Coordinates of C-alpha atoms (C1' of nucleotides) in Angstrom, one line a residue:
Chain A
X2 CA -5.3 -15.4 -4.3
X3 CA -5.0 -13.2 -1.5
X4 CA -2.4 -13.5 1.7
X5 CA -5.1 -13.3 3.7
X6 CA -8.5 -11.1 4.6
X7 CA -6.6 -7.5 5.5
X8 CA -4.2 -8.2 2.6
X9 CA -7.4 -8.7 0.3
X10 CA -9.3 -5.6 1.1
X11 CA -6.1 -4.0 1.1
X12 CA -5.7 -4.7 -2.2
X13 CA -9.0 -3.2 -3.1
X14 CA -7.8 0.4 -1.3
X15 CA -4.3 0.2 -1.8
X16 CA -3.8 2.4 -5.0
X17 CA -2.7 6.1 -4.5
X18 CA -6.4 7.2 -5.4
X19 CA -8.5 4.6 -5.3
X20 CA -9.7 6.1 -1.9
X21 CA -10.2 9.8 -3.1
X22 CA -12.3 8.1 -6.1
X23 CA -14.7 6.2 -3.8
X24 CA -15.6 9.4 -1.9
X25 CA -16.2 11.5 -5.4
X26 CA -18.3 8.6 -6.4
X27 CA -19.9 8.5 -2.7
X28 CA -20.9 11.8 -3.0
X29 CA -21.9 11.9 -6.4
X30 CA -22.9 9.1 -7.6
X31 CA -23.6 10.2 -11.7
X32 CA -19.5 10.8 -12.2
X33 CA -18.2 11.1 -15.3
X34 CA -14.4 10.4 -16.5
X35 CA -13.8 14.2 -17.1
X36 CA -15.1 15.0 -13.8
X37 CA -13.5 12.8 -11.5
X38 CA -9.8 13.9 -13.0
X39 CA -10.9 17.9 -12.1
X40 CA -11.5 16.9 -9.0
X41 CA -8.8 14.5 -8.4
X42 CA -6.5 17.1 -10.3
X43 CA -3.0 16.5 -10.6
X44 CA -4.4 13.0 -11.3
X45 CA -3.1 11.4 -14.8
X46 CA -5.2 10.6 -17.5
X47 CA -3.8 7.3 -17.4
X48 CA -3.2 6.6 -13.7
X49 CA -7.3 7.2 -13.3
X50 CA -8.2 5.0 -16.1
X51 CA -5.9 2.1 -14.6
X52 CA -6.9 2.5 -11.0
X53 CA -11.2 2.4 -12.2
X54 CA -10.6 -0.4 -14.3
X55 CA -9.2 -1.9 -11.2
X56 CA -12.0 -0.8 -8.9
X57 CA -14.6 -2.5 -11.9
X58 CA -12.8 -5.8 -11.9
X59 CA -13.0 -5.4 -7.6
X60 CA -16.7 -5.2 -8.0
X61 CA -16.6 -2.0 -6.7
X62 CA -17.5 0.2 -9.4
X63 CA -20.4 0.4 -12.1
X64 CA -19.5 1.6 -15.7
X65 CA -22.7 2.9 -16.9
X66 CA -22.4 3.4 -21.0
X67 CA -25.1 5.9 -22.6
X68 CA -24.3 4.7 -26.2
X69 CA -24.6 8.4 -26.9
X70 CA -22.3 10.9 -29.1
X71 CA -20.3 12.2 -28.0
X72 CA -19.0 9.6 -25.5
X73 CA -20.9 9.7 -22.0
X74 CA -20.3 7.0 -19.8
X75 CA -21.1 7.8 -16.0
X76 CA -19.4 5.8 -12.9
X77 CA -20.9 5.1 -9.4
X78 CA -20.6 2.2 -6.7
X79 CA -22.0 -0.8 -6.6
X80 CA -23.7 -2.1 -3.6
X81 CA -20.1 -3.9 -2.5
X82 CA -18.4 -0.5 -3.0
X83 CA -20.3 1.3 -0.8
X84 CA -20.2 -0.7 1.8
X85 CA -16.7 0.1 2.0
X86 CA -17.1 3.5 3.0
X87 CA -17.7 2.8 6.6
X88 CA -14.5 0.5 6.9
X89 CA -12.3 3.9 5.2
X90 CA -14.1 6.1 7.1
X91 CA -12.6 4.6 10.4
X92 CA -9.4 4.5 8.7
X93 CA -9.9 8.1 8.3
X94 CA -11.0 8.9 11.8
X95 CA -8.3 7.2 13.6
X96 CA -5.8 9.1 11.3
X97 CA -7.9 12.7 12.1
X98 CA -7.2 11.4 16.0
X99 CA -3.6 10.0 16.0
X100 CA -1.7 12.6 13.5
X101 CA -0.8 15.7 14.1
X102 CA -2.7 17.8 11.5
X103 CA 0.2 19.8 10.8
X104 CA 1.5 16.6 9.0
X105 CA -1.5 16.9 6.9
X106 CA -1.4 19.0 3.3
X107 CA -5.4 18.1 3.2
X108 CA -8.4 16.1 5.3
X109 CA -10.5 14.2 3.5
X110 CA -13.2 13.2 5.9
X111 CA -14.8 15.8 8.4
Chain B
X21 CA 4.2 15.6 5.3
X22 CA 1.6 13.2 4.4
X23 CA -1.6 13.9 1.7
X24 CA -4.7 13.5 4.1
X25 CA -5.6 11.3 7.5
X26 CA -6.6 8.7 4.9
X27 CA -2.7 8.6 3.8
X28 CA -1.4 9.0 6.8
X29 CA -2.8 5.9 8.5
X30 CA -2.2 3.9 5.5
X31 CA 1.5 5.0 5.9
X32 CA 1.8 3.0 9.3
X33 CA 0.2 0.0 7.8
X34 CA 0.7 -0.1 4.7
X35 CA 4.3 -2.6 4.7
X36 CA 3.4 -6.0 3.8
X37 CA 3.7 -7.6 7.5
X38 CA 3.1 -5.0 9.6
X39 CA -0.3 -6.0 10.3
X40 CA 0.8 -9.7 11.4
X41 CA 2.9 -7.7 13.4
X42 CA 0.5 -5.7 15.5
X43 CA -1.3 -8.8 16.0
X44 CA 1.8 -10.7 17.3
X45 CA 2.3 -8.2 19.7
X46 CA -1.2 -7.8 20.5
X47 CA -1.1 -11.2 21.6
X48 CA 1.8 -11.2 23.3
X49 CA 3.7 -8.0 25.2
X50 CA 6.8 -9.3 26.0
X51 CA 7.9 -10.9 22.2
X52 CA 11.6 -10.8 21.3
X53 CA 12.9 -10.6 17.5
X54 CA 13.5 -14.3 17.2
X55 CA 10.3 -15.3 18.2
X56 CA 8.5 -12.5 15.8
X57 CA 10.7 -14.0 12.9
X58 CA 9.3 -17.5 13.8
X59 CA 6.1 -16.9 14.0
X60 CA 5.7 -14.8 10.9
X61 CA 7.6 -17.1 8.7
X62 CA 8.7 -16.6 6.4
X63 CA 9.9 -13.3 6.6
X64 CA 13.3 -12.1 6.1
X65 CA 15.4 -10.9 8.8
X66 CA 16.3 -7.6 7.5
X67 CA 12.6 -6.9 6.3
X68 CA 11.6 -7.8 10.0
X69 CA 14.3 -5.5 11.4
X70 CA 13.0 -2.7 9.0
X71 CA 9.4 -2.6 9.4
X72 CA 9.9 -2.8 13.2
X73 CA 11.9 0.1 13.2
X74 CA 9.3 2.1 11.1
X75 CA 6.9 1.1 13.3
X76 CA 9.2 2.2 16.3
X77 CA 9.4 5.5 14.8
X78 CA 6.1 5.8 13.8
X79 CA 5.0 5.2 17.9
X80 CA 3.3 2.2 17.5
X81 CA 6.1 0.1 19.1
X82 CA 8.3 0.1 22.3
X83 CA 11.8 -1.7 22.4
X84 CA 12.5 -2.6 25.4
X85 CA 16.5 -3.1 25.9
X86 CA 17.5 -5.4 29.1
X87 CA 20.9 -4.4 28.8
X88 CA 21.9 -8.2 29.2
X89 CA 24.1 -10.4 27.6
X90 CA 23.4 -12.1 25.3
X91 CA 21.2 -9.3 23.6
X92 CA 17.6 -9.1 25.1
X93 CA 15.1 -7.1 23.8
X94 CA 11.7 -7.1 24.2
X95 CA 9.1 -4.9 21.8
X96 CA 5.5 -4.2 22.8
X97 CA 2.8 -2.3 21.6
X98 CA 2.2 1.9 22.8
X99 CA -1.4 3.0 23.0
X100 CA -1.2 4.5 20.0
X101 CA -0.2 1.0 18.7
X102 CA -3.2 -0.5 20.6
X103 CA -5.2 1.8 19.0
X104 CA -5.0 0.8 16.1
X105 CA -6.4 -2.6 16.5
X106 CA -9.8 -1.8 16.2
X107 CA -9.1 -0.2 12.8
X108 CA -7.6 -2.9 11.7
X109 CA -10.6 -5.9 13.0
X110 CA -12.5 -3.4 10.7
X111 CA -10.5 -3.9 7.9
X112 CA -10.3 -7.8 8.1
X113 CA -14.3 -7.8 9.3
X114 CA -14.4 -6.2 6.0
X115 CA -12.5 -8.7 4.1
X116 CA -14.3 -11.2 5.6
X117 CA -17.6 -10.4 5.0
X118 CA -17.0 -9.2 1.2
X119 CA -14.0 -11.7 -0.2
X120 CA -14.3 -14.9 -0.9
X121 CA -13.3 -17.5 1.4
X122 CA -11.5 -19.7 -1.4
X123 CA -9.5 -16.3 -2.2
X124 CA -7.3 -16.6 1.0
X125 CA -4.7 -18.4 1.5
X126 CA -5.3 -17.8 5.4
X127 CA -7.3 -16.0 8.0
X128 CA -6.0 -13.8 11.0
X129 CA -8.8 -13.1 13.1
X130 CA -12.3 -14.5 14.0
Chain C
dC29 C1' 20.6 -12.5 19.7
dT30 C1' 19.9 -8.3 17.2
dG31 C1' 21.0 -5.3 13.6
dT32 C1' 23.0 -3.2 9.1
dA33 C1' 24.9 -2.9 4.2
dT34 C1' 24.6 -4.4 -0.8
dC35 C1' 22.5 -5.7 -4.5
dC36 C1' 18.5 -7.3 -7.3
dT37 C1' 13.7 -7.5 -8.8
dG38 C1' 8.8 -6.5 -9.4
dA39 C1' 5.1 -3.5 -8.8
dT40 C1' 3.3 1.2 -9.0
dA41 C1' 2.9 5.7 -10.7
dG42 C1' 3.7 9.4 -13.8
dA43 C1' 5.0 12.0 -18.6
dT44 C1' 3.7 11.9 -23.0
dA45 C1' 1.6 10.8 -27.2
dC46 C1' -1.8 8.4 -30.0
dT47 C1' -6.8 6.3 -31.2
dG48 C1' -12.0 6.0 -31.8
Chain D
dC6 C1' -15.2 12.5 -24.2
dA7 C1' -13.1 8.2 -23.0
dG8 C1' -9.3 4.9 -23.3
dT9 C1' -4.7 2.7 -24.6
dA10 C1' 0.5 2.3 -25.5
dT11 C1' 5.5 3.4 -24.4
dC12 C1' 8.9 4.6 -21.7
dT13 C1' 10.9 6.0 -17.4
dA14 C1' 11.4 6.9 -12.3
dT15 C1' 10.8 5.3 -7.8
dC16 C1' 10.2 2.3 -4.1
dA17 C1' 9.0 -1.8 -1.3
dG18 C1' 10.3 -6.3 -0.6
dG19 C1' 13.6 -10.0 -0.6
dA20 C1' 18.5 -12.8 -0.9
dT21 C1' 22.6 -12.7 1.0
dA22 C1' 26.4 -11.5 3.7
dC23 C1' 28.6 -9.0 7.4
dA24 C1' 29.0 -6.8 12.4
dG25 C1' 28.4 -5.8 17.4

DNA sequence: CTGTATCCTGATAGATACTG
DNA sequence: CAGTATCTATCAGGATACAG
């Protein structure tokens, strides 16, 4: 039960990462665990595990399992995931437009 | 300092009422702390108080001191503040469109 | 009417180690 | 390679009381 619509999809986007893992999985969309925590690097084992479960139980992430050995499981967004990019993406733009980049250690967007 | 745009909006909208009150002051220019308090029941006065100064220092409100007595201030939204607004509709269009309606314990716009 | 100070609690994130 | 369990640190939000 959610306060209210911003407060839901805030939930969704909230987490410290969730937002860096939905562009890695936008932009490549055959991830794998090992991958996404290079990438996300100085991202905890733990922490990425947590926030992807979350993202699954969201709906906004598929957990593809191989069944192979060693272990390959590959993540990528679901249909409701992606359409989420647009709404970030403005998030993003206003942020490139209102803050000084100065304030910025990175951009994501661009 | 903040990580990337993505954070750095987030930061200014992130606090659990500061949304409700862009919109209240969206609606409204001229709202005093007493009526902000009323309509966004039931938040605390010293959380109100706190968010407004964040948002104050932030540059997406003005306080407006009349320098009468009894106290009379009035806070309104900066262009920078206004600017926002669109980011935001996004964000509940989102939630709108993609959460279930039986999730929400309200709705603030449409 | 507007604002601040104290204290408390719950959620989030991270360090580290262990399992299949 | 992928995932879980413990323990700890930090912070946002809130109850309450006090102040100009």
């Amino acid at each position: 039960m959610y306060a209210n619509e911003f407060d839901a999809t805030m939930q969704l986007i909230r987490g410290k990462w969730k937002i860096r893992i939905l562009y890695e999985l936008n932009s490549d969309q055959h991830t794998r665990f090992n991958a996404l925590q290079r990438n996300l690097n100085p991202i905890t084992h733990k922490i990425l595990s947590e926030q992807i479960q979350q993202m699954i139980n969201d709906g906004l992430v598929n957990r593809h399992d191989f069944h192979e050995q060693p272990l390959h499981i590959e993540y990528n967004l679901t249909t409701k995931g992606e359409s989420l990019i647009p709404v970030v993406d403005a998030i993003c733009d206003w942020g490139l437009a209102n803050i000084d980049q100065s304030e910025l250690k990175q951009t994501l967007c661009e």
